[in-house]
PDB file of C-alpha atoms in Angstrom:
ATOM      1  CA  UNK Q   1       0.341  -0.071  -0.198  1.00 77.00           C
ATOM      2  CA  UNK Q   2       0.848   3.641  -0.144  1.00 87.00           C
ATOM      3  CA  UNK Q   3       1.874   5.105   2.864  1.00 93.00           C
ATOM      4  CA  UNK Q   4       3.359   8.660   4.564  1.00 97.00           C
ATOM      5  CA  UNK Q   5       4.809   8.931   8.506  1.00 97.00           C
ATOM      6  CA  UNK Q   6       5.088  11.776   9.516  1.00 97.00           C
ATOM      7  CA  UNK Q   7       5.116  12.666  13.590  1.00 98.00           C
ATOM      8  CA  UNK Q   8       1.743  13.760  14.798  1.00 97.00           C
ATOM      9  CA  UNK Q   9       3.018  16.218  16.804  1.00 98.00           C
ATOM     10  CA  UNK Q  10       5.871  18.085  18.015  1.00 98.00           C
ATOM     11  CA  UNK Q  11       7.277  21.409  20.031  1.00 98.00           C
ATOM     12  CA  UNK Q  12       9.723  23.740  19.578  1.00 98.00           C
ATOM     13  CA  UNK Q  13      10.249  27.045  21.231  1.00 98.00           C
ATOM     14  CA  UNK Q  14      10.385  30.761  19.412  1.00 98.00           C
ATOM     15  CA  UNK Q  15      13.167  31.645  17.972  1.00 98.00           C
ATOM     16  CA  UNK Q  16      14.536  28.487  17.508  1.00 98.00           C
ATOM     17  CA  UNK Q  17      14.882  25.678  14.229  1.00 98.00           C
ATOM     18  CA  UNK Q  18      13.031  23.209  13.838  1.00 98.00           C
ATOM     19  CA  UNK Q  19      12.656  19.819  11.466  1.00 98.00           C
ATOM     20  CA  UNK Q  20       9.810  17.786  10.928  1.00 98.00           C
ATOM     21  CA  UNK Q  21      10.667  13.945   8.826  1.00 98.00           C
ATOM     22  CA  UNK Q  22       8.455  13.379   6.388  1.00 98.00           C
ATOM     23  CA  UNK Q  23       9.240   9.210   4.932  1.00 98.00           C
ATOM     24  CA  UNK Q  24       7.275   7.964   2.307  1.00 98.00           C
ATOM     25  CA  UNK Q  25       6.444   4.364   0.382  1.00 97.00           C
ATOM     26  CA  UNK Q  26       4.391   5.076  -2.853  1.00 95.00           C
ATOM     27  CA  UNK Q  27       4.115   3.424  -5.870  1.00 93.00           C
ATOM     28  CA  UNK Q  28       6.546   5.443  -8.107  1.00 93.00           C
ATOM     29  CA  UNK Q  29       7.544   9.541  -7.460  1.00 94.00           C
ATOM     30  CA  UNK Q  30       6.250  12.537  -8.898  1.00 92.00           C
ATOM     31  CA  UNK Q  31       6.935  14.700  -6.311  1.00 94.00           C
ATOM     32  CA  UNK Q  32       6.537  15.620  -2.763  1.00 96.00           C
ATOM     33  CA  UNK Q  33       4.908  18.674  -1.220  1.00 96.00           C
ATOM     34  CA  UNK Q  34       4.788  20.806   1.969  1.00 98.00           C
ATOM     35  CA  UNK Q  35       1.808  22.441   2.830  1.00 97.00           C
ATOM     36  CA  UNK Q  36       1.048  24.122   6.105  1.00 98.00           C
ATOM     37  CA  UNK Q  37      -2.475  24.135   7.451  1.00 97.00           C
ATOM     38  CA  UNK Q  38      -3.674  26.873  10.747  1.00 97.00           C
ATOM     39  CA  UNK Q  39      -6.549  25.336  13.035  1.00 94.00           C
ATOM     40  CA  UNK Q  40      -9.515  26.155  11.077  1.00 92.00           C
ATOM     41  CA  UNK Q  41      -8.107  27.108   7.532  1.00 96.00           C
ATOM     42  CA  UNK Q  42      -7.844  25.282   4.273  1.00 96.00           C
ATOM     43  CA  UNK Q  43      -3.715  24.232   3.935  1.00 96.00           C
ATOM     44  CA  UNK Q  44      -1.309  26.768   1.474  1.00 96.00           C
ATOM     45  CA  UNK Q  45       1.774  26.202   0.045  1.00 95.00           C
ATOM     46  CA  UNK Q  46       5.043  25.583   1.434  1.00 96.00           C
ATOM     47  CA  UNK Q  47       7.071  23.775  -1.082  1.00 96.00           C
ATOM     48  CA  UNK Q  48       7.448  21.744  -4.269  1.00 95.00           C
ATOM     49  CA  UNK Q  49      10.642  18.672  -4.232  1.00 96.00           C
ATOM     50  CA  UNK Q  50      10.964  16.566  -7.229  1.00 94.00           C
ATOM     51  CA  UNK Q  51      14.747  16.371  -7.508  1.00 95.00           C
ATOM     52  CA  UNK Q  52      17.346  15.224  -4.578  1.00 97.00           C
ATOM     53  CA  UNK Q  53      18.402  17.986  -2.243  1.00 97.00           C
ATOM     54  CA  UNK Q  54      17.315  21.544  -0.586  1.00 97.00           C
ATOM     55  CA  UNK Q  55      15.241  24.141  -1.309  1.00 95.00           C
ATOM     56  CA  UNK Q  56      15.197  27.200   0.521  1.00 95.00           C
ATOM     57  CA  UNK Q  57      12.543  29.756   0.837  1.00 92.00           C
ATOM     58  CA  UNK Q  58      13.427  32.438   3.394  1.00 95.00           C
ATOM     59  CA  UNK Q  59      12.899  30.987   6.632  1.00 97.00           C
ATOM     60  CA  UNK Q  60      11.131  27.213   5.510  1.00 97.00           C
ATOM     61  CA  UNK Q  61      13.832  24.838   3.736  1.00 98.00           C
ATOM     62  CA  UNK Q  62      12.400  21.260   2.062  1.00 98.00           C
ATOM     63  CA  UNK Q  63      14.695  18.376   1.557  1.00 98.00           C
ATOM     64  CA  UNK Q  64      13.927  15.533  -0.271  1.00 98.00           C
ATOM     65  CA  UNK Q  65      16.153  12.106  -0.874  1.00 98.00           C
ATOM     66  CA  UNK Q  66      13.968  10.269  -3.317  1.00 97.00           C
ATOM     67  CA  UNK Q  67      16.470   7.087  -2.718  1.00 97.00           C
ATOM     68  CA  UNK Q  68      15.699   6.639   0.907  1.00 97.00           C
ATOM     69  CA  UNK Q  69      11.735   7.798   0.690  1.00 97.00           C
ATOM     70  CA  UNK Q  70      12.598  10.633   3.131  1.00 97.00           C
ATOM     71  CA  UNK Q  71      11.952  14.334   3.575  1.00 98.00           C
ATOM     72  CA  UNK Q  72      12.213  17.297   5.746  1.00 98.00           C
ATOM     73  CA  UNK Q  73      11.154  20.567   6.488  1.00 98.00           C
ATOM     74  CA  UNK Q  74      12.843  22.792   8.755  1.00 98.00           C
ATOM     75  CA  UNK Q  75      11.846  25.883   9.968  1.00 98.00           C
ATOM     76  CA  UNK Q  76      14.039  28.697  11.289  1.00 98.00           C
ATOM     77  CA  UNK Q  77      13.677  31.405  13.458  1.00 98.00           C
ATOM     78  CA  UNK Q  78      10.104  30.325  14.423  1.00 98.00           C
ATOM     79  CA  UNK Q  79       7.941  32.350  15.615  1.00 98.00           C
ATOM     80  CA  UNK Q  80       4.410  31.697  17.553  1.00 98.00           C
ATOM     81  CA  UNK Q  81       2.729  32.410  13.845  1.00 97.00           C
ATOM     82  CA  UNK Q  82       4.426  29.155  12.802  1.00 98.00           C
ATOM     83  CA  UNK Q  83       2.235  27.153  15.185  1.00 98.00           C
ATOM     84  CA  UNK Q  84       0.075  25.060  12.757  1.00 98.00           C
ATOM     85  CA  UNK Q  85      -0.286  21.260  11.258  1.00 97.00           C
ATOM     86  CA  UNK Q  86       2.199  21.049   8.976  1.00 98.00           C
ATOM     87  CA  UNK Q  87       1.130  18.186   5.738  1.00 97.00           C
ATOM     88  CA  UNK Q  88       3.451  15.889   3.665  1.00 97.00           C
ATOM     89  CA  UNK Q  89       1.717  14.819   0.232  1.00 96.00           C
ATOM     90  CA  UNK Q  90       3.470  12.693  -2.324  1.00 96.00           C
ATOM     91  CA  UNK Q  91       2.525  12.328  -5.438  1.00 93.00           C
ATOM     92  CA  UNK Q  92       2.780   9.185  -6.945  1.00 91.00           C
ATOM     93  CA  UNK Q  93       3.256   7.430 -10.741  1.00 89.00           C
ATOM     94  CA  UNK Q  94      -0.384   7.830 -11.657  1.00 86.00           C
ATOM     95  CA  UNK Q  95      -0.379  11.444 -10.163  1.00 84.00           C
ATOM     96  CA  UNK Q  96      -2.402  11.188  -7.400  1.00 88.00           C
ATOM     97  CA  UNK Q  97      -1.922  13.211  -4.467  1.00 91.00           C
ATOM     98  CA  UNK Q  98      -1.058  11.157  -1.603  1.00 93.00           C
ATOM     99  CA  UNK Q  99      -1.345  12.577   1.985  1.00 94.00           C
ATOM    100  CA  UNK Q 100       0.142  12.265   4.918  1.00 95.00           C
ATOM    101  CA  UNK Q 101      -1.401  12.759   8.562  1.00 94.00           C
ATOM    102  CA  UNK Q 102       0.542  16.317   9.636  1.00 96.00           C
ATOM    103  CA  UNK Q 103       2.027  16.992  12.050  1.00 97.00           C
ATOM    104  CA  UNK Q 104       0.972  19.273  14.911  1.00 97.00           C
ATOM    105  CA  UNK Q 105       3.585  22.086  15.613  1.00 98.00           C
ATOM    106  CA  UNK Q 106       3.361  24.036  19.072  1.00 98.00           C
ATOM    107  CA  UNK Q 107       5.787  26.984  19.287  1.00 98.00           C
ATOM    108  CA  UNK Q 108       6.470  28.006  22.966  1.00 97.00           C
ATOM    109  CA  UNK Q 109       7.488  31.168  24.099  1.00 96.00           C
TER     110      UNK Q 109
ATOM    111  CA  UNK J   1      -0.425  34.222  -8.152  1.00 72.00           C
ATOM    112  CA  UNK J   2      -2.722  30.853  -7.769  1.00 90.00           C
ATOM    113  CA  UNK J   3      -5.377  32.465  -5.738  1.00 94.00           C
ATOM    114  CA  UNK J   4      -8.646  29.994  -4.769  1.00 96.00           C
ATOM    115  CA  UNK J   5     -11.603  31.278  -3.849  1.00 97.00           C
ATOM    116  CA  UNK J   6     -14.664  29.378  -2.349  1.00 98.00           C
ATOM    117  CA  UNK J   7     -17.946  30.525  -1.312  1.00 97.00           C
ATOM    118  CA  UNK J   8     -19.833  30.473   0.553  1.00 97.00           C
ATOM    119  CA  UNK J   9     -17.590  30.428   3.835  1.00 97.00           C
ATOM    120  CA  UNK J  10     -20.208  29.511   6.101  1.00 97.00           C
ATOM    121  CA  UNK J  11     -23.571  27.947   5.777  1.00 97.00           C
ATOM    122  CA  UNK J  12     -26.473  26.765   8.132  1.00 97.00           C
ATOM    123  CA  UNK J  13     -29.076  24.651   6.706  1.00 96.00           C
ATOM    124  CA  UNK J  14     -32.018  22.665   7.938  1.00 97.00           C
ATOM    125  CA  UNK J  15     -31.975  18.576   7.538  1.00 97.00           C
ATOM    126  CA  UNK J  16     -33.287  17.712   3.874  1.00 97.00           C
ATOM    127  CA  UNK J  17     -32.453  20.891   2.020  1.00 97.00           C
ATOM    128  CA  UNK J  18     -29.695  21.347  -0.453  1.00 97.00           C
ATOM    129  CA  UNK J  19     -26.361  23.712  -0.410  1.00 97.00           C
ATOM    130  CA  UNK J  20     -23.749  24.430  -3.382  1.00 98.00           C
ATOM    131  CA  UNK J  21     -20.582  25.385  -2.636  1.00 98.00           C
ATOM    132  CA  UNK J  22     -18.737  27.283  -5.780  1.00 97.00           C
ATOM    133  CA  UNK J  23     -14.850  26.903  -6.442  1.00 97.00           C
ATOM    134  CA  UNK J  24     -13.365  29.634  -8.962  1.00 96.00           C
ATOM    135  CA  UNK J  25      -9.806  29.761  -9.454  1.00 95.00           C
ATOM    136  CA  UNK J  26      -9.109  33.497  -9.915  1.00 95.00           C
ATOM    137  CA  UNK J  27      -5.523  34.397 -11.903  1.00 92.00           C
ATOM    138  CA  UNK J  28      -5.551  30.767 -13.542  1.00 92.00           C
ATOM    139  CA  UNK J  29      -7.069  28.274 -15.370  1.00 92.00           C
ATOM    140  CA  UNK J  30      -7.507  25.509 -13.330  1.00 91.00           C
ATOM    141  CA  UNK J  31      -7.389  21.828 -15.259  1.00 88.00           C
ATOM    142  CA  UNK J  32      -8.292  19.788 -12.565  1.00 93.00           C
ATOM    143  CA  UNK J  33     -10.338  20.834  -9.011  1.00 95.00           C
ATOM    144  CA  UNK J  34     -10.181  18.559  -6.302  1.00 96.00           C
ATOM    145  CA  UNK J  35     -12.987  18.535  -3.047  1.00 97.00           C
ATOM    146  CA  UNK J  36     -11.989  17.524   0.130  1.00 97.00           C
ATOM    147  CA  UNK J  37     -13.540  17.287   3.126  1.00 97.00           C
ATOM    148  CA  UNK J  38     -12.131  17.868   6.734  1.00 95.00           C
ATOM    149  CA  UNK J  39     -13.604  16.526  10.165  1.00 93.00           C
ATOM    150  CA  UNK J  40     -12.203  18.098  13.445  1.00 89.00           C
ATOM    151  CA  UNK J  41      -8.982  17.040  14.183  1.00 86.00           C
ATOM    152  CA  UNK J  42      -8.652  14.602  10.954  1.00 89.00           C
ATOM    153  CA  UNK J  43      -6.900  14.456   8.180  1.00 89.00           C
ATOM    154  CA  UNK J  44      -8.025  15.698   4.647  1.00 92.00           C
ATOM    155  CA  UNK J  45     -10.218  13.175   2.982  1.00 94.00           C
ATOM    156  CA  UNK J  46     -10.068  13.648  -0.805  1.00 95.00           C
ATOM    157  CA  UNK J  47     -14.018  13.708  -1.585  1.00 97.00           C
ATOM    158  CA  UNK J  48     -13.521  13.772  -6.062  1.00 96.00           C
ATOM    159  CA  UNK J  49     -11.060  15.242  -9.040  1.00 94.00           C
ATOM    160  CA  UNK J  50     -13.443  16.717 -11.397  1.00 92.00           C
ATOM    161  CA  UNK J  51     -11.225  17.655 -15.116  1.00 88.00           C
ATOM    162  CA  UNK J  52     -13.114  20.408 -17.025  1.00 84.00           C
ATOM    163  CA  UNK J  53     -16.063  18.992 -19.593  1.00 81.00           C
ATOM    164  CA  UNK J  54     -15.887  15.691 -18.136  1.00 85.00           C
ATOM    165  CA  UNK J  55     -17.641  13.693 -15.113  1.00 88.00           C
ATOM    166  CA  UNK J  56     -15.956  13.995 -11.561  1.00 93.00           C
ATOM    167  CA  UNK J  57     -13.940  10.585  -9.795  1.00 94.00           C
ATOM    168  CA  UNK J  58     -14.981  10.045  -6.996  1.00 96.00           C
ATOM    169  CA  UNK J  59     -13.202   7.730  -4.125  1.00 95.00           C
ATOM    170  CA  UNK J  60     -14.364   4.842  -2.655  1.00 95.00           C
ATOM    171  CA  UNK J  61     -17.306   5.495   0.157  1.00 94.00           C
ATOM    172  CA  UNK J  62     -17.866   9.299  -1.461  1.00 96.00           C
ATOM    173  CA  UNK J  63     -21.884   9.047  -2.764  1.00 95.00           C
ATOM    174  CA  UNK J  64     -21.784  10.560  -6.381  1.00 93.00           C
ATOM    175  CA  UNK J  65     -25.592  10.944  -6.158  1.00 95.00           C
ATOM    176  CA  UNK J  66     -25.536  13.161  -2.814  1.00 96.00           C
ATOM    177  CA  UNK J  67     -22.084  15.320  -3.650  1.00 97.00           C
ATOM    178  CA  UNK J  68     -22.991  16.520  -7.224  1.00 96.00           C
ATOM    179  CA  UNK J  69     -19.873  17.943  -8.968  1.00 95.00           C
ATOM    180  CA  UNK J  70     -19.966  20.164 -11.680  1.00 91.00           C
ATOM    181  CA  UNK J  71     -17.111  21.768 -13.702  1.00 89.00           C
ATOM    182  CA  UNK J  72     -18.307  23.810 -16.381  1.00 83.00           C
ATOM    183  CA  UNK J  73     -15.430  25.870 -16.842  1.00 91.00           C
ATOM    184  CA  UNK J  74     -11.343  25.969 -16.465  1.00 91.00           C
ATOM    185  CA  UNK J  75     -11.954  28.494 -13.272  1.00 94.00           C
ATOM    186  CA  UNK J  76     -15.572  27.570 -11.863  1.00 94.00           C
ATOM    187  CA  UNK J  77     -16.339  24.027 -10.327  1.00 94.00           C
ATOM    188  CA  UNK J  78     -19.608  23.396  -8.147  1.00 96.00           C
ATOM    189  CA  UNK J  79     -19.880  21.195  -5.383  1.00 97.00           C
ATOM    190  CA  UNK J  80     -23.726  20.638  -4.218  1.00 97.00           C
ATOM    191  CA  UNK J  81     -24.524  18.775  -1.023  1.00 98.00           C
ATOM    192  CA  UNK J  82     -27.724  17.353  -1.611  1.00 97.00           C
ATOM    193  CA  UNK J  83     -30.307  16.022   1.055  1.00 97.00           C
ATOM    194  CA  UNK J  84     -27.994  16.907   3.627  1.00 97.00           C
ATOM    195  CA  UNK J  85     -27.908  15.507   7.067  1.00 97.00           C
ATOM    196  CA  UNK J  86     -26.050  16.880  10.071  1.00 97.00           C
ATOM    197  CA  UNK J  87     -23.473  14.276   9.096  1.00 96.00           C
ATOM    198  CA  UNK J  88     -22.693  16.160   6.748  1.00 97.00           C
ATOM    199  CA  UNK J  89     -21.491  18.758   8.547  1.00 97.00           C
ATOM    200  CA  UNK J  90     -18.048  19.173   7.874  1.00 97.00           C
ATOM    201  CA  UNK J  91     -15.757  21.665   6.647  1.00 97.00           C
ATOM    202  CA  UNK J  92     -15.074  21.368   2.698  1.00 98.00           C
ATOM    203  CA  UNK J  93     -11.759  22.286   1.291  1.00 98.00           C
ATOM    204  CA  UNK J  94     -11.589  23.164  -2.835  1.00 97.00           C
ATOM    205  CA  UNK J  95      -8.017  23.435  -4.594  1.00 96.00           C
ATOM    206  CA  UNK J  96      -7.431  23.528  -8.690  1.00 95.00           C
ATOM    207  CA  UNK J  97      -4.096  23.044 -10.335  1.00 92.00           C
ATOM    208  CA  UNK J  98      -3.225  24.335 -13.597  1.00 86.00           C
ATOM    209  CA  UNK J  99      -1.559  21.653 -15.121  1.00 80.00           C
ATOM    210  CA  UNK J 100      -0.302  17.871 -14.796  1.00 74.00           C
ATOM    211  CA  UNK J 101       2.621  15.989 -15.571  1.00 71.00           C
ATOM    212  CA  UNK J 102       6.075  16.076 -13.296  1.00 71.00           C
ATOM    213  CA  UNK J 103       6.470  19.607 -11.996  1.00 77.00           C
ATOM    214  CA  UNK J 104       5.422  22.651 -10.085  1.00 80.00           C
ATOM    215  CA  UNK J 105       2.483  22.640 -12.187  1.00 80.00           C
ATOM    216  CA  UNK J 106       1.219  19.570 -10.015  1.00 84.00           C
ATOM    217  CA  UNK J 107       0.730  21.701  -7.204  1.00 91.00           C
ATOM    218  CA  UNK J 108      -2.898  22.196  -5.824  1.00 94.00           C
ATOM    219  CA  UNK J 109      -3.702  25.800  -4.489  1.00 95.00           C
ATOM    220  CA  UNK J 110      -6.887  25.349  -2.342  1.00 96.00           C
ATOM    221  CA  UNK J 111      -9.551  27.706  -1.570  1.00 97.00           C
ATOM    222  CA  UNK J 112     -10.546  28.783   1.982  1.00 97.00           C
ATOM    223  CA  UNK J 113     -13.059  26.583   2.769  1.00 97.00           C
ATOM    224  CA  UNK J 114     -16.218  25.983   3.515  1.00 98.00           C
ATOM    225  CA  UNK J 115     -17.984  25.287   6.886  1.00 97.00           C
ATOM    226  CA  UNK J 116     -21.488  23.553   6.301  1.00 97.00           C
ATOM    227  CA  UNK J 117     -23.404  23.200   9.090  1.00 97.00           C
ATOM    228  CA  UNK J 118     -26.574  21.043   8.755  1.00 97.00           C
ATOM    229  CA  UNK J 119     -29.051  21.489  11.685  1.00 97.00           C
TER     230      UNK J 119
END
């Protein structure tokens, strides 16, 4: 079956750095997405990786290793507004998007 | 760019009535639109995928006669919840993408969602 694993919940301190991991087992691979979803709101697109390596976008970076079926989202200089759920999603060989259950990130002052 | 709107943002209706939700891509043409449902503190659940001008593809367990999807143009898709019941109360979210195939065009951009409460 197709599976995406990410931690259910993480806690970090304001100003610090946090890394949210995502491992996947899918039928083929055509890209990996990270979305942010604040409570009660719809997801917003953060990043897209299709090749191995690190993509940096401001305070957020996303890394992909296709051989390991692994990605992480790195958040630097954490702010209280970064408290949200972070969803990892993978496009399989049929271009179907497989969603992870999300990681709830709690930022403490 | 890549803005998706949804209307209405909130709807309260009586049991047995039908509710229509609109999803529009405002600054791009969406080859495909998706409809999701999310219950409190649960994951996104894909309900159906629709391509402009063709019938929607529904996920297993989603009643196509209850959740009618129309994708009449490249910028508009509608979801109609027919004969709504309290158990249909949920957060309905649409998303749209402008392309197909490996690459950024695969990105789904989400509307703000519609909260449905059926009394």
